[in-house]
Structure formats: structure tokens, C-alpha cells
PDB file of C-alpha atoms and ligand atoms in Angstrom:
ATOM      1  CA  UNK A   1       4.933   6.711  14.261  1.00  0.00           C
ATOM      2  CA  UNK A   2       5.767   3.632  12.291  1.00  0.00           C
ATOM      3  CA  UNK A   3       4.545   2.677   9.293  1.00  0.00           C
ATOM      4  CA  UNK A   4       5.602  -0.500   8.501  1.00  0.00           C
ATOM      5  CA  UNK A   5       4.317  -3.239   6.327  1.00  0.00           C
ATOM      6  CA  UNK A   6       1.281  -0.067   5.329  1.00  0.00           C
ATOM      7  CA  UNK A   7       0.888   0.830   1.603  1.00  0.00           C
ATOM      8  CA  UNK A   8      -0.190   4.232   1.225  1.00  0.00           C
ATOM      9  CA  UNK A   9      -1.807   5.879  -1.821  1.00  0.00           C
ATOM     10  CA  UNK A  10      -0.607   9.548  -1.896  1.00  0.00           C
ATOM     11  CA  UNK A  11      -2.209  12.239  -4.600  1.00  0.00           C
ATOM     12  CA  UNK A  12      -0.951  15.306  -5.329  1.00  0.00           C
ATOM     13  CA  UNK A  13       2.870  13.764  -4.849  1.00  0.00           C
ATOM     14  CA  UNK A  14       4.520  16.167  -7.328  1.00  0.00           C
ATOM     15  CA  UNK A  15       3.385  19.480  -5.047  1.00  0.00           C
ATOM     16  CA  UNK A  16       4.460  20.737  -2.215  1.00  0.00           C
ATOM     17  CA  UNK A  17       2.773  18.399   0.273  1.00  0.00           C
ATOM     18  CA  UNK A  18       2.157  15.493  -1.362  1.00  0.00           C
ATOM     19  CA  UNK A  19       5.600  14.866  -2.024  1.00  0.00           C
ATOM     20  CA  UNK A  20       6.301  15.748   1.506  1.00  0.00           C
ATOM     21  CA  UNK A  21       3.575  13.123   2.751  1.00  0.00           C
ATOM     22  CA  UNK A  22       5.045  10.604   0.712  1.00  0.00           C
ATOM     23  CA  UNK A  23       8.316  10.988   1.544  1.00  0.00           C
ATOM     24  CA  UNK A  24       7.834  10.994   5.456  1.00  0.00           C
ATOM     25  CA  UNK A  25       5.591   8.358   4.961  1.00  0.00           C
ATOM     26  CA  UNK A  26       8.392   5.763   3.384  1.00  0.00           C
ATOM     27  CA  UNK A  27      10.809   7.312   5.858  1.00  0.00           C
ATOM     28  CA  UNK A  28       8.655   5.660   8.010  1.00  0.00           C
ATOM     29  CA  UNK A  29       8.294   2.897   6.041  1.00  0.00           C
ATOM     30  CA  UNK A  30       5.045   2.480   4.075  1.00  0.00           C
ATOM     31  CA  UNK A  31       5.093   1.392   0.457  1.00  0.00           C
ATOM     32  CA  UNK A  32       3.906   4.013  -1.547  1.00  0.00           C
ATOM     33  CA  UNK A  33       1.882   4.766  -4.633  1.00  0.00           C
ATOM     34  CA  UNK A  34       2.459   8.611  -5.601  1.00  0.00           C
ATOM     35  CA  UNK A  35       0.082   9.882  -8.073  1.00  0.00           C
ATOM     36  CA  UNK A  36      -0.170  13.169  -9.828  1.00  0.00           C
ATOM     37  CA  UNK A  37      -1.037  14.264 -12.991  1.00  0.00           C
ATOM     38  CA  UNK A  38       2.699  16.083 -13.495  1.00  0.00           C
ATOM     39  CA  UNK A  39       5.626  14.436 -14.346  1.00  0.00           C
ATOM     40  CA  UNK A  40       7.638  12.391 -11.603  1.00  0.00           C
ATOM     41  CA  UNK A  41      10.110  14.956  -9.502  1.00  0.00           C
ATOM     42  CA  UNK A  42      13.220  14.290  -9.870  1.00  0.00           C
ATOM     43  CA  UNK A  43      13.525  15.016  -6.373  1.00  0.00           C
ATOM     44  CA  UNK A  44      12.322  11.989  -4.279  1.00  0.00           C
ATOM     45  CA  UNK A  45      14.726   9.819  -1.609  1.00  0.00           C
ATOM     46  CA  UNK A  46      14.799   6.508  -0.743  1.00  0.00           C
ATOM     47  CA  UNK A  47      13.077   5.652   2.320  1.00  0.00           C
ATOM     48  CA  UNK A  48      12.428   2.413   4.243  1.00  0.00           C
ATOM     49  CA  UNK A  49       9.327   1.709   2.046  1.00  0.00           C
ATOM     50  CA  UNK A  50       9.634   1.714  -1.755  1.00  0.00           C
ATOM     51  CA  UNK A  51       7.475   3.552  -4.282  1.00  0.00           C
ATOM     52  CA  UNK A  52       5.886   3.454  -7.203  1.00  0.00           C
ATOM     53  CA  UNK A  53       5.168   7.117  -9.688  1.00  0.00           C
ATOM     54  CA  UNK A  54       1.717   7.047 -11.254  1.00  0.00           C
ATOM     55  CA  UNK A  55       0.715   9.894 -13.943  1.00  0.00           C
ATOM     56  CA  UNK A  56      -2.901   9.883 -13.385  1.00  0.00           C
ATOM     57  CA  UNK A  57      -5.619  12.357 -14.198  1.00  0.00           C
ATOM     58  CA  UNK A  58      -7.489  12.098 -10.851  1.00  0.00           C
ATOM     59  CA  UNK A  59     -10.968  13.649 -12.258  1.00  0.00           C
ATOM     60  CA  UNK A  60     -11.362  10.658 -14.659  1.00  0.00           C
ATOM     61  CA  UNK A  61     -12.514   7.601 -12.705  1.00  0.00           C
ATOM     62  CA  UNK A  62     -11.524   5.107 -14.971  1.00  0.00           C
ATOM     63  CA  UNK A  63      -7.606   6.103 -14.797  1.00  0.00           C
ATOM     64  CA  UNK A  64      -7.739   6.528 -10.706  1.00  0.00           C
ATOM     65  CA  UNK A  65      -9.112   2.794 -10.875  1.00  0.00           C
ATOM     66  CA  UNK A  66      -6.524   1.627 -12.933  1.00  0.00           C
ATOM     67  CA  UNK A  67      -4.026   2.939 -10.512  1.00  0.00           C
ATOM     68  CA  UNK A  68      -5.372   1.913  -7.713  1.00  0.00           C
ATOM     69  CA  UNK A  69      -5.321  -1.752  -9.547  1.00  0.00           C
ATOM     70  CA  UNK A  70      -1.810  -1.141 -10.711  1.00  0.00           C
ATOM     71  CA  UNK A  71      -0.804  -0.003  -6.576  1.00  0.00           C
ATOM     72  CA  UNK A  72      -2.415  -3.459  -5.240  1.00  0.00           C
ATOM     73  CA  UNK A  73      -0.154  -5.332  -8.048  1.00  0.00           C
ATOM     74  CA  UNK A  74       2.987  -3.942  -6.653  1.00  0.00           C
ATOM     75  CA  UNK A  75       2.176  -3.989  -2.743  1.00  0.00           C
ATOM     76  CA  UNK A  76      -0.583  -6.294  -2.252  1.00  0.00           C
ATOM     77  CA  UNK A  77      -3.117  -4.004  -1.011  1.00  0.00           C
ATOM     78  CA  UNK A  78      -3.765  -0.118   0.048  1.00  0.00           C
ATOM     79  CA  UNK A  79      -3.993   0.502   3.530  1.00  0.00           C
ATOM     80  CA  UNK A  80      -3.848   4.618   3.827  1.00  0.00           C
ATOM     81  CA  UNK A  81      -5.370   7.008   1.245  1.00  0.00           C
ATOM     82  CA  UNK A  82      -4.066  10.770   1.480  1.00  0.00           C
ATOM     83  CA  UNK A  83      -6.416  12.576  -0.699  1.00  0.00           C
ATOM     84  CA  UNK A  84      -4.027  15.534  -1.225  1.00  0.00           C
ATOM     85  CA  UNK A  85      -4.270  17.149  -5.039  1.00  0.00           C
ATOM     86  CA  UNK A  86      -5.957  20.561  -5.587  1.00  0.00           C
ATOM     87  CA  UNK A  87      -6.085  23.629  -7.443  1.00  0.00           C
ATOM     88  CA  UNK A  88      -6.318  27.180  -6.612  1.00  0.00           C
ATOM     89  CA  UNK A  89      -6.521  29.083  -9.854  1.00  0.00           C
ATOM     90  CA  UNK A  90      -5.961  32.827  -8.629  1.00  0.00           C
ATOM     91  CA  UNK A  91      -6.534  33.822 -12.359  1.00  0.00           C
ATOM     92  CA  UNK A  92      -9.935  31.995 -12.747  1.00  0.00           C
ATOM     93  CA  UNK A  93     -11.407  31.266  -9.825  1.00  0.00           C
ATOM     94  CA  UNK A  94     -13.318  34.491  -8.341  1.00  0.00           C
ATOM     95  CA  UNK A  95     -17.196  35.312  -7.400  1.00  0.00           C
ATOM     96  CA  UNK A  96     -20.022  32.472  -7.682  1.00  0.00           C
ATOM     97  CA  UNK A  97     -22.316  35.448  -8.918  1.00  0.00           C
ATOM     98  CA  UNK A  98     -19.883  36.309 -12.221  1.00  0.00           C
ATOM     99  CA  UNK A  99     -17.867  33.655 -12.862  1.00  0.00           C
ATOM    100  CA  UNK A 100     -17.336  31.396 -16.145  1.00  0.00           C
ATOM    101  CA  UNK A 101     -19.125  27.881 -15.028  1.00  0.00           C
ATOM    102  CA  UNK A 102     -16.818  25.774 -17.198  1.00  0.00           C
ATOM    103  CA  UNK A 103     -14.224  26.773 -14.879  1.00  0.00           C
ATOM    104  CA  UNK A 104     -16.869  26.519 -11.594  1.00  0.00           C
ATOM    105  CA  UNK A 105     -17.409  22.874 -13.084  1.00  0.00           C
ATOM    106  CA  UNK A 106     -13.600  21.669 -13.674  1.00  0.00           C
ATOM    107  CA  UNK A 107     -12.486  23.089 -10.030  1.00  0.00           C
ATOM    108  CA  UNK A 108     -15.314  20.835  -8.381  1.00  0.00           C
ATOM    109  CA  UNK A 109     -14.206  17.757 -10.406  1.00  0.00           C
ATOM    110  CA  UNK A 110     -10.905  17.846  -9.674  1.00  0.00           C
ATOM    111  CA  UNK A 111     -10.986  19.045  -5.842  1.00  0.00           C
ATOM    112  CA  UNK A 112     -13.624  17.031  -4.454  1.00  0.00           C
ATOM    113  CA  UNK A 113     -14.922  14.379  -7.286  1.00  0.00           C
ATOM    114  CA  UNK A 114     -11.293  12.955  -7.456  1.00  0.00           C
ATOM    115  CA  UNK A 115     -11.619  12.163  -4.122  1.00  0.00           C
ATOM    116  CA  UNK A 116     -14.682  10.651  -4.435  1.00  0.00           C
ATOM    117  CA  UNK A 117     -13.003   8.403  -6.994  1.00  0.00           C
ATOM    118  CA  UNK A 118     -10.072   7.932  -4.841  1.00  0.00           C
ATOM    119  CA  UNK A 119     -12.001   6.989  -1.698  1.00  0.00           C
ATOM    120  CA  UNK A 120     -14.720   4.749  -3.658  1.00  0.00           C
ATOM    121  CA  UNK A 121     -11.689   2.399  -5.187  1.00  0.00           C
ATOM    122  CA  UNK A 122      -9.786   2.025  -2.296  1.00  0.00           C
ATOM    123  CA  UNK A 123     -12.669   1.779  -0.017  1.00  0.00           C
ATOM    124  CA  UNK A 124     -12.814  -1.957  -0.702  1.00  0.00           C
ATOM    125  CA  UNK A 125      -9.168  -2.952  -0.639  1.00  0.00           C
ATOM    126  CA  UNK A 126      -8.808  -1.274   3.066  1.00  0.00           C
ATOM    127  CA  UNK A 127     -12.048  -3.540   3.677  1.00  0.00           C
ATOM    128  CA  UNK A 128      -9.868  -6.275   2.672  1.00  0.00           C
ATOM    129  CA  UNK A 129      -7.158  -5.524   4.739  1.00  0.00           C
ATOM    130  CA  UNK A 130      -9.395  -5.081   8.237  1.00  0.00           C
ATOM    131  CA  UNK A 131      -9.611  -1.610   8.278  1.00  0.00           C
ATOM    132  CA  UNK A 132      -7.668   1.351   7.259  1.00  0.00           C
ATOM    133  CA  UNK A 133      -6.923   5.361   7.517  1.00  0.00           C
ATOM    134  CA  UNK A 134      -8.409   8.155   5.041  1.00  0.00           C
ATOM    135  CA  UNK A 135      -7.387  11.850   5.206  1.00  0.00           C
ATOM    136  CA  UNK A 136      -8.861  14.586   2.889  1.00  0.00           C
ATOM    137  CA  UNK A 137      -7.184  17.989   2.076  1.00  0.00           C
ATOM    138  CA  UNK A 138      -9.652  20.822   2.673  1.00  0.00           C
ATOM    139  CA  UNK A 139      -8.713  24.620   3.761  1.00  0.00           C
ATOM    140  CA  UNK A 140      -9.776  26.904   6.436  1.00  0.00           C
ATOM    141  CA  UNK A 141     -10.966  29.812   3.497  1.00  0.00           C
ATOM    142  CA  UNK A 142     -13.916  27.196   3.314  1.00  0.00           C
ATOM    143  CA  UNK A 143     -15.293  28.204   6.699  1.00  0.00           C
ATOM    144  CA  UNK A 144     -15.066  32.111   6.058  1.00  0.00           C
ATOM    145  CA  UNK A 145     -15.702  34.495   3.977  1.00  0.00           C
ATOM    146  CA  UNK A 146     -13.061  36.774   1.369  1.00  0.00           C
ATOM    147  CA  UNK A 147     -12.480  39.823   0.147  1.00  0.00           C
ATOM    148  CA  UNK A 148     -11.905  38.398  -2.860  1.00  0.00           C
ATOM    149  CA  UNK A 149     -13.455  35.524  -3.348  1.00  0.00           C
ATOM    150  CA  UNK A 150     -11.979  31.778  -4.987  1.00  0.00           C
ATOM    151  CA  UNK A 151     -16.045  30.558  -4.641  1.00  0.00           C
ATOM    152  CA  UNK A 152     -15.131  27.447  -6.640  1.00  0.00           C
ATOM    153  CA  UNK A 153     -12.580  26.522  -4.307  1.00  0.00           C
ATOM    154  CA  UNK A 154     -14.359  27.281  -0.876  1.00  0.00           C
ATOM    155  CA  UNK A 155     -17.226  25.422  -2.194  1.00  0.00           C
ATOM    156  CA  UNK A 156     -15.245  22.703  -3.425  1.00  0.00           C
ATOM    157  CA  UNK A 157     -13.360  22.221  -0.141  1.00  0.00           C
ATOM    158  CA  UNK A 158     -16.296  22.423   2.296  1.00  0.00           C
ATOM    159  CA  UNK A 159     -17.422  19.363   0.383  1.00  0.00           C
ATOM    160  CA  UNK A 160     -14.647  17.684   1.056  1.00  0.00           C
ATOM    161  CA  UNK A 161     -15.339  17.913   4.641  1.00  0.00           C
ATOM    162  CA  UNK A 162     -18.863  16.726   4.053  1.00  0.00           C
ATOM    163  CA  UNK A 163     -17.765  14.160   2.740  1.00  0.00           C
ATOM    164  CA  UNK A 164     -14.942  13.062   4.819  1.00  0.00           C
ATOM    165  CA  UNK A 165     -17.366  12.915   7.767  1.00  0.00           C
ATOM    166  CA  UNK A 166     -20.138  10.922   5.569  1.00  0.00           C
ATOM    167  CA  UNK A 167     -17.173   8.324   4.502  1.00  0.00           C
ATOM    168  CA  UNK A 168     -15.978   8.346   8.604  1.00  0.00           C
ATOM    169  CA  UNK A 169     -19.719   7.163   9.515  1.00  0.00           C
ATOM    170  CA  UNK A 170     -20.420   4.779   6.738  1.00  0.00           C
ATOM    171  CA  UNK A 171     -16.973   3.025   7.202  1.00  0.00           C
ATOM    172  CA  UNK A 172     -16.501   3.139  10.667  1.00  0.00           C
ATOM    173  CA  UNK A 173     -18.076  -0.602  10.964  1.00  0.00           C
ATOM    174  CA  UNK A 174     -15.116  -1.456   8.613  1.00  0.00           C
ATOM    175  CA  UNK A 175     -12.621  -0.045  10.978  1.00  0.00           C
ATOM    176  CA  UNK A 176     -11.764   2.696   8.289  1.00  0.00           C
ATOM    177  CA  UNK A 177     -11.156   6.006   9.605  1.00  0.00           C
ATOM    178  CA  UNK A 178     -11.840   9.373   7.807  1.00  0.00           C
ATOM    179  CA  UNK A 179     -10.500  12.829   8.811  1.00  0.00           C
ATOM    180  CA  UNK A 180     -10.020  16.100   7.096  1.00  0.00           C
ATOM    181  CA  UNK A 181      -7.023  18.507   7.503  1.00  0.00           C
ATOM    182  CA  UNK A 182      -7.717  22.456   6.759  1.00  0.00           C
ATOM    183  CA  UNK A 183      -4.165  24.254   6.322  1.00  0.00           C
ATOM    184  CA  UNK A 184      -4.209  27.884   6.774  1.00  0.00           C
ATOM    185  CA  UNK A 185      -2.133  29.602   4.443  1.00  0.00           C
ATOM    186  CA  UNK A 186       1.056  27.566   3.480  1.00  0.00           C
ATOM    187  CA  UNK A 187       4.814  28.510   1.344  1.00  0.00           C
ATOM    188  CA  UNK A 188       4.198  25.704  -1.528  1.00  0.00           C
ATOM    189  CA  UNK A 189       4.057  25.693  -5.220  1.00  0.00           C
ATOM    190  CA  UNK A 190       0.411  26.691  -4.735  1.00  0.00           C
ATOM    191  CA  UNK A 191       1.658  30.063  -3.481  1.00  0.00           C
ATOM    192  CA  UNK A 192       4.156  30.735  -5.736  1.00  0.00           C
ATOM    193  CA  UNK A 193       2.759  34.691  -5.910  1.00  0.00           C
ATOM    194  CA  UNK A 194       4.777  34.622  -3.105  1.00  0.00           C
ATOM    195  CA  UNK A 195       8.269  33.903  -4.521  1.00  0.00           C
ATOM    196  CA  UNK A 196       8.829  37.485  -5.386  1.00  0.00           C
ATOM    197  CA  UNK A 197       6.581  39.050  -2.938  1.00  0.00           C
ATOM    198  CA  UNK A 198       8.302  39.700   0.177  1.00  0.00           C
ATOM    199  CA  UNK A 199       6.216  42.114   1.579  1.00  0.00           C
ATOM    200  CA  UNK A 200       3.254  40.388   0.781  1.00  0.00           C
ATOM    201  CA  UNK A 201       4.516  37.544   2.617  1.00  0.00           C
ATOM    202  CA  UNK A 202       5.624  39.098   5.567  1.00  0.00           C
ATOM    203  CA  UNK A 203       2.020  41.184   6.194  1.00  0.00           C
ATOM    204  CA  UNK A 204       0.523  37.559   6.024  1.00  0.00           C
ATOM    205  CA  UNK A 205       2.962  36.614   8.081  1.00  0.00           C
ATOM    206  CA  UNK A 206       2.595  39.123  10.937  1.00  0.00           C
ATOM    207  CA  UNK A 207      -1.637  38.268  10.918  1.00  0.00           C
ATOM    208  CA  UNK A 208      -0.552  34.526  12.039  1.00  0.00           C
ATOM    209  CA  UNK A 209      -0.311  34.407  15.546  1.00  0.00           C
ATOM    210  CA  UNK A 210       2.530  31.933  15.627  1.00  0.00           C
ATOM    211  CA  UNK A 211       4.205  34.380  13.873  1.00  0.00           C
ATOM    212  CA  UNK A 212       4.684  33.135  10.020  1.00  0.00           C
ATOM    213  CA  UNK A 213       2.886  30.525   7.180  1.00  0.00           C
ATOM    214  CA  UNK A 214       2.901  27.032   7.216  1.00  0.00           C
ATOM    215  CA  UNK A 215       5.869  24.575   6.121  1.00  0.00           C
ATOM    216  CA  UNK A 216       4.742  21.675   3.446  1.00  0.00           C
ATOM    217  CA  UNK A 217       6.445  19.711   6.897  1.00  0.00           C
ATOM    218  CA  UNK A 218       3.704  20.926   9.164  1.00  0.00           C
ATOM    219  CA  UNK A 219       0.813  19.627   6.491  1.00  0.00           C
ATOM    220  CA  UNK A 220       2.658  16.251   6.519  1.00  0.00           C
ATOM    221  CA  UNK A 221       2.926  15.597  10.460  1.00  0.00           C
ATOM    222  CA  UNK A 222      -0.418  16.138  10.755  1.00  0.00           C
ATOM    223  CA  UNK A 223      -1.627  13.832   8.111  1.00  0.00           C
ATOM    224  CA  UNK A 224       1.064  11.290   9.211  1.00  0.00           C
ATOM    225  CA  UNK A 225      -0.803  11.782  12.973  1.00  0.00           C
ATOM    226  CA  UNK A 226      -4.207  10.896  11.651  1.00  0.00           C
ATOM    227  CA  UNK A 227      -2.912   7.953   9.093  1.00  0.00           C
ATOM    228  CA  UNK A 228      -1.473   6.599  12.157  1.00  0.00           C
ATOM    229  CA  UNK A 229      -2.295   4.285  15.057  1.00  0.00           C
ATOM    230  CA  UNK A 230      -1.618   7.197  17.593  1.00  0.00           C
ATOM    231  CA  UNK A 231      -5.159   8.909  15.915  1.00  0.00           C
ATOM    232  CA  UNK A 232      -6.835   5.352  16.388  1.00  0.00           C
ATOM    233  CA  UNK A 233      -9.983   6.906  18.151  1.00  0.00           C
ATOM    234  CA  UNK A 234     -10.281   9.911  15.831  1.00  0.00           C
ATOM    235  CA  UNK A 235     -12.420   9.741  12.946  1.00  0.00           C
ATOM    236  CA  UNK A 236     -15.057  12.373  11.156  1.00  0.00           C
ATOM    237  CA  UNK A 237     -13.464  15.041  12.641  1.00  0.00           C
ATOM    238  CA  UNK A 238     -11.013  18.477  10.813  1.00  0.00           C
ATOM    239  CA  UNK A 239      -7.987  19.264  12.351  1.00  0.00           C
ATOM    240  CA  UNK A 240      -6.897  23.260  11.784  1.00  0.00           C
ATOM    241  CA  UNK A 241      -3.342  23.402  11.048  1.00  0.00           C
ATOM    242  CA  UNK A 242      -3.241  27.619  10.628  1.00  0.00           C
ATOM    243  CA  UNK A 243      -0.601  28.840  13.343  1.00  0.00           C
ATOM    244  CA  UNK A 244      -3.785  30.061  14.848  1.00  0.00           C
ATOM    245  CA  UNK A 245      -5.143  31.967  11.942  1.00  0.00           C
ATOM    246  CA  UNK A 246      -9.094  31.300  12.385  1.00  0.00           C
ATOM    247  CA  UNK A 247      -8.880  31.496  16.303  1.00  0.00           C
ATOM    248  CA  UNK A 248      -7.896  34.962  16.193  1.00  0.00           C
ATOM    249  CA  UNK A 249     -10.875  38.103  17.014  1.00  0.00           C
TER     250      UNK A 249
HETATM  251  N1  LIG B   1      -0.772  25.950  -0.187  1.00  0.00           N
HETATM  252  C1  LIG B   1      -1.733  26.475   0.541  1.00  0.00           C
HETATM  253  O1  LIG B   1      -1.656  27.630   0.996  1.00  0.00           O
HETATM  254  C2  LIG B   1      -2.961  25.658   0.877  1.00  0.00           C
HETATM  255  C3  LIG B   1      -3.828  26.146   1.859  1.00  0.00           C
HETATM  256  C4  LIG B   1      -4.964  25.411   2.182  1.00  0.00           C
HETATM  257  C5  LIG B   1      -5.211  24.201   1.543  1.00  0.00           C
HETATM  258  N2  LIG B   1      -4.363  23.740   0.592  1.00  0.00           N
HETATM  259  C6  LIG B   1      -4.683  22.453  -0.036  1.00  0.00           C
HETATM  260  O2  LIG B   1      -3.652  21.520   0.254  1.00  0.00           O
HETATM  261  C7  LIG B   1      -3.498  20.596  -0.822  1.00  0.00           C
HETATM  262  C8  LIG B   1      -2.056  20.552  -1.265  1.00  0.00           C
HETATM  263  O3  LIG B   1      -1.664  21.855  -1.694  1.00  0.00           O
HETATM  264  P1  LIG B   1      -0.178  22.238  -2.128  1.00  0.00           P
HETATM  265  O4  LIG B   1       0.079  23.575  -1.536  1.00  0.00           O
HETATM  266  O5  LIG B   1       0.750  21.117  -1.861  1.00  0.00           O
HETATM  267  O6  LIG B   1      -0.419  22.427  -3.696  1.00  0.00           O
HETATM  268  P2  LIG B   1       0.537  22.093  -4.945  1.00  0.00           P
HETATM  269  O7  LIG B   1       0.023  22.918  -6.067  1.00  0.00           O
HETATM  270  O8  LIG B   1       1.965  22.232  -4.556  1.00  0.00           O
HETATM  271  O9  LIG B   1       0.219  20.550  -5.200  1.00  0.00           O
HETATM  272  C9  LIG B   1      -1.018  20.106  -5.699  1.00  0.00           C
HETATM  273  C10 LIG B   1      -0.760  18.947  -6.625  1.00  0.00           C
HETATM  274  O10 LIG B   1      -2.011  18.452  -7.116  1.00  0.00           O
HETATM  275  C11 LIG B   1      -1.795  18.013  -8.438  1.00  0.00           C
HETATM  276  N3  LIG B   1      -3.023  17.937  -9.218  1.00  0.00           N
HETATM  277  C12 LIG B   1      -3.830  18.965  -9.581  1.00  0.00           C
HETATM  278  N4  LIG B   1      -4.837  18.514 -10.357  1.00  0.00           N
HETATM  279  C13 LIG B   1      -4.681  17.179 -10.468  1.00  0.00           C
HETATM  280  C14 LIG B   1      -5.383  16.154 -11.154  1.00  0.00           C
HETATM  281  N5  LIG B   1      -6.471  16.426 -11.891  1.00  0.00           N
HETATM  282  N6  LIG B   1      -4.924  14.895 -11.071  1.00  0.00           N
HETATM  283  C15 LIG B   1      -3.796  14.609 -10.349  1.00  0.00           C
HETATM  284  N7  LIG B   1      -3.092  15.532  -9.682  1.00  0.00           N
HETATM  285  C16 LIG B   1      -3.520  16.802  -9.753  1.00  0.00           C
HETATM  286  C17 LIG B   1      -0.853  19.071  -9.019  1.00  0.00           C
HETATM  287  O11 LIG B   1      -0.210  18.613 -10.194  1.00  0.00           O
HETATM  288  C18 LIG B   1       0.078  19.342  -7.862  1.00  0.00           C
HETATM  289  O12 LIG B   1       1.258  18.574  -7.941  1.00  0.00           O
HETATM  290  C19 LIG B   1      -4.464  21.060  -1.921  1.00  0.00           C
HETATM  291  O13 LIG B   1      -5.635  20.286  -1.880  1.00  0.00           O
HETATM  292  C20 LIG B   1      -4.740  22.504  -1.538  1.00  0.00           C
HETATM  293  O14 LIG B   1      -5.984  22.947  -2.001  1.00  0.00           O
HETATM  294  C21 LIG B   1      -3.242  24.442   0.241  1.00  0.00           C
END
């Protein structure tokens, strides 16, 4: 997969896969724009594409639209969106029927109304460029239930896929493709309960059926797949990247 002469706008690039994403994509040689509301890593190589770091607040439209202006000054245009930031706050996030609605309310603006502000921006610029490649991060917990339940979250994902597939059918006359990706359960700074939690990590690993959790690497090849060419007929759909988690009895 080459990337060449693409500019990419990547969210969530200080985590776990969004730096990943980046990365492989200017490996590969997109220009891209990585945006989080952290601090720059200090951790990021030079590729074949350059980059640009943008501290943005994704949940206030007004700052996502200045960086998407600020990402067609350096590079011209935006070609690929990865809609990757989320949160999963373990501490806050628990049962629809209990739970404090400020928190219900700032979990659904930053997992799925930043990418509506994300997708809205660059919308026109991929217009502008003849067509282009979206991919939202959901999760497989929103097409199940749990034990002990992250409502905010499952409800905030599912939308994503809604509206991944809504964006895939109003865009498709533009040549824009829109896809979602649902990891199963994957070793990131999202998961960090499992730094120092060996056993935990190795039950959850034994209940995969290939065996163990996902790398931040396996997130990234399949969003690089559906950003590329090589997914040019695939659009509206979710691709389940669990080791088999959801297809098991
Ligand atoms: N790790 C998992 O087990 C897992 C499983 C299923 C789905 N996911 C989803 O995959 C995506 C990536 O997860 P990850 O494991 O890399 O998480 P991560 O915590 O490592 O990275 C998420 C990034 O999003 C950024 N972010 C959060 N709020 C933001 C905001 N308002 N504006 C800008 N940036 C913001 C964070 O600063 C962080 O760098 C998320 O959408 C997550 O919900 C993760």
C-alpha cells in the first residue's frame, strides 16, 4: 500500500493507535496532520511523508476547523481522515440507569460529535480533491451487552457506526469512502489496568481465540487497508478486528 502524494488527518495521534496510524501512514508516505489534545510524543520517526503536531480539543468545532485550515496550509489539501480519539473512563463511565449525565454528555461529545466535526470539515476538501477515504474508530462492546456496563461508551460508539454508514451513502457520489473499524480488546494506553495485571491479562487472553489481545499494529493495518486503494470497492461497511472474540458461542 502506497501512500504517496495523500495527506492524511490522523486524531488521537498521541495514543496508542493513532500514533501507530500515523506513523505507518508516512512510512508509506502520506503527509500527515496528527492531532490530539495531549502534548506531542516525543516518540515519532521520520517517514517518507512529513508531519505536522496539532493540540486540538476535538469536541469544540471551532478549533477542529482551524486545524483542518491550518493542515490544507501546509499540504494543500486532506485526502484521508482517521477518526481515531476516544475515551473509556473505567472510573466514570458505568450503567445508563445510575449514572452522572454530565459525564453521559462529555463521553458522547468527544467520541462521536468530534467526529462529526472532523468529517463535516474535511468533507469538502476531499470533494476538492476528487474523492477521498474516511475511517471511524468504534468497538465491538457496542454490539453486546456487559457485565459491567461503560453505557456512555457503547452508546457513543454504535453511533459512530451509524454514522459512518450515513457519511458512506451521502458521499459516495463524491467518490468518498466511509468505513468503521471495531477492535476487540487491545494492549494500549487505554488499557493501562493492564500494566500490572498479569493475570487479568492472560484470562482475557485465553477467551480470544487467536490466542491473545490486539497490537496498536493490528488497529493500524486495518485502517491503512480501508484508507487505501486496495479497499476501493468497500464503503459503509465495519470490519471486526477481535482475534475472533465476537464469533465465538
Ligand atoms: N484499546 C482498546 O482496547 C480499544 C478497544 C476498542 C476500541 N478502542 C477505540 O480505539 C480508539 C483508539 O484507542 P487507543 O487504545 O489508541 O486509546 P488511547 O487512549 O491510547 O488514545 C486515544 C487518544 O485520544 C485522545 N483524545 C481523547 N479525547 C480527545 C479530545 N477531546 N480531543 C483530541 N484528542 C482526544 C487522547 O489524548 C489519546 O491520545 C478509541 O476510539 C477507542 O475507543 C480501543
Amino acid at each position: 500500500m502506497t501512500f504517496t502524494n495523500k495527506t492524511a488527518f490522523v486524531t488521537g495521534a498521541a495514543g496508542g493507535m493513532g500514533l501507530q496510524i500515523a506513523c505507518d501512514l508516512m512510512a508509506a508516505g502520506a503527509n500527515v496532520a496528527m492531532v490530539d489534545v495531549k502534548p506531542q510524543p516525543d516518540c515519532i520517526p521520520t517517514g517518507n511523508g512529513n508531519f505536522i503536531y496539532l493540540k486540538c480539543d476535538l469536541s469544540d468545532d471551532a478549533a477542529v476547523k482551524a486545524a483542518v485550515t491550518q493542515t490544507v496550509e501546509a499540504f494543500g489539501g486532506i485526502d484521508l481522515l482517521a477518526n481515531v480519539a476516544g475515551v473509556l473512563w473505567f472510573d466514570r463511565d458505568a450503567s445508563a440507569l445510575t449514572m452522572d449525565m454530565d459525564v453521559w454528555d462529555t463521553v458522547l461529545r468527544i467520541n462521536l460529535k468530534s467526529m462529526v466535526h472532523t468529517s463535516r470539515h474535511i468533507a469538502p476538501h476531499m470533494k476538492a480533491a476528487g474523492g477521498g477515504a474516511m475511517v471511524h474508530f468504534s468497538t465491538i462492546q457496542c454490539l453486546r451487552g456487559d457485565d459491567a456496563p461503560q453505557d456512555a461508551y457503547q452508546a457513543s460508539k454504535a453511533g459512530v457506526i451509524a454514522l459512518s454508514k450515513s457519511l458512506a451513502i451521502q458521499l459516495a457520489g463524491a467518490n468518498i469512502r466511509s468505513n468503521a473499524v471495531l477492535p476487540g480488546p487491545v494492549h494500549s494506553p487505554m488499557q493501562t489496568r493492564w500494566d500490572d495485571n498479569a493475570a487479568a491479562l492472560d484470562s482475557l487472553s485465553q477467551a480470544i481465540p487467536l490466542g491473545r489481545v490486539g497490537k496498536v499494529a493490528d488497529m493500524a493495518n486495518a485502517c491503512l487497508f480501508l484508507l487505501s486503494d486496495k479497499a476501493g470497492f468497500i464503503t459503509g461497511t465495519e470490519l471486526i478486528v477481535d482475534g475472533g472474540l465476537l464469533a465465538r458461542p
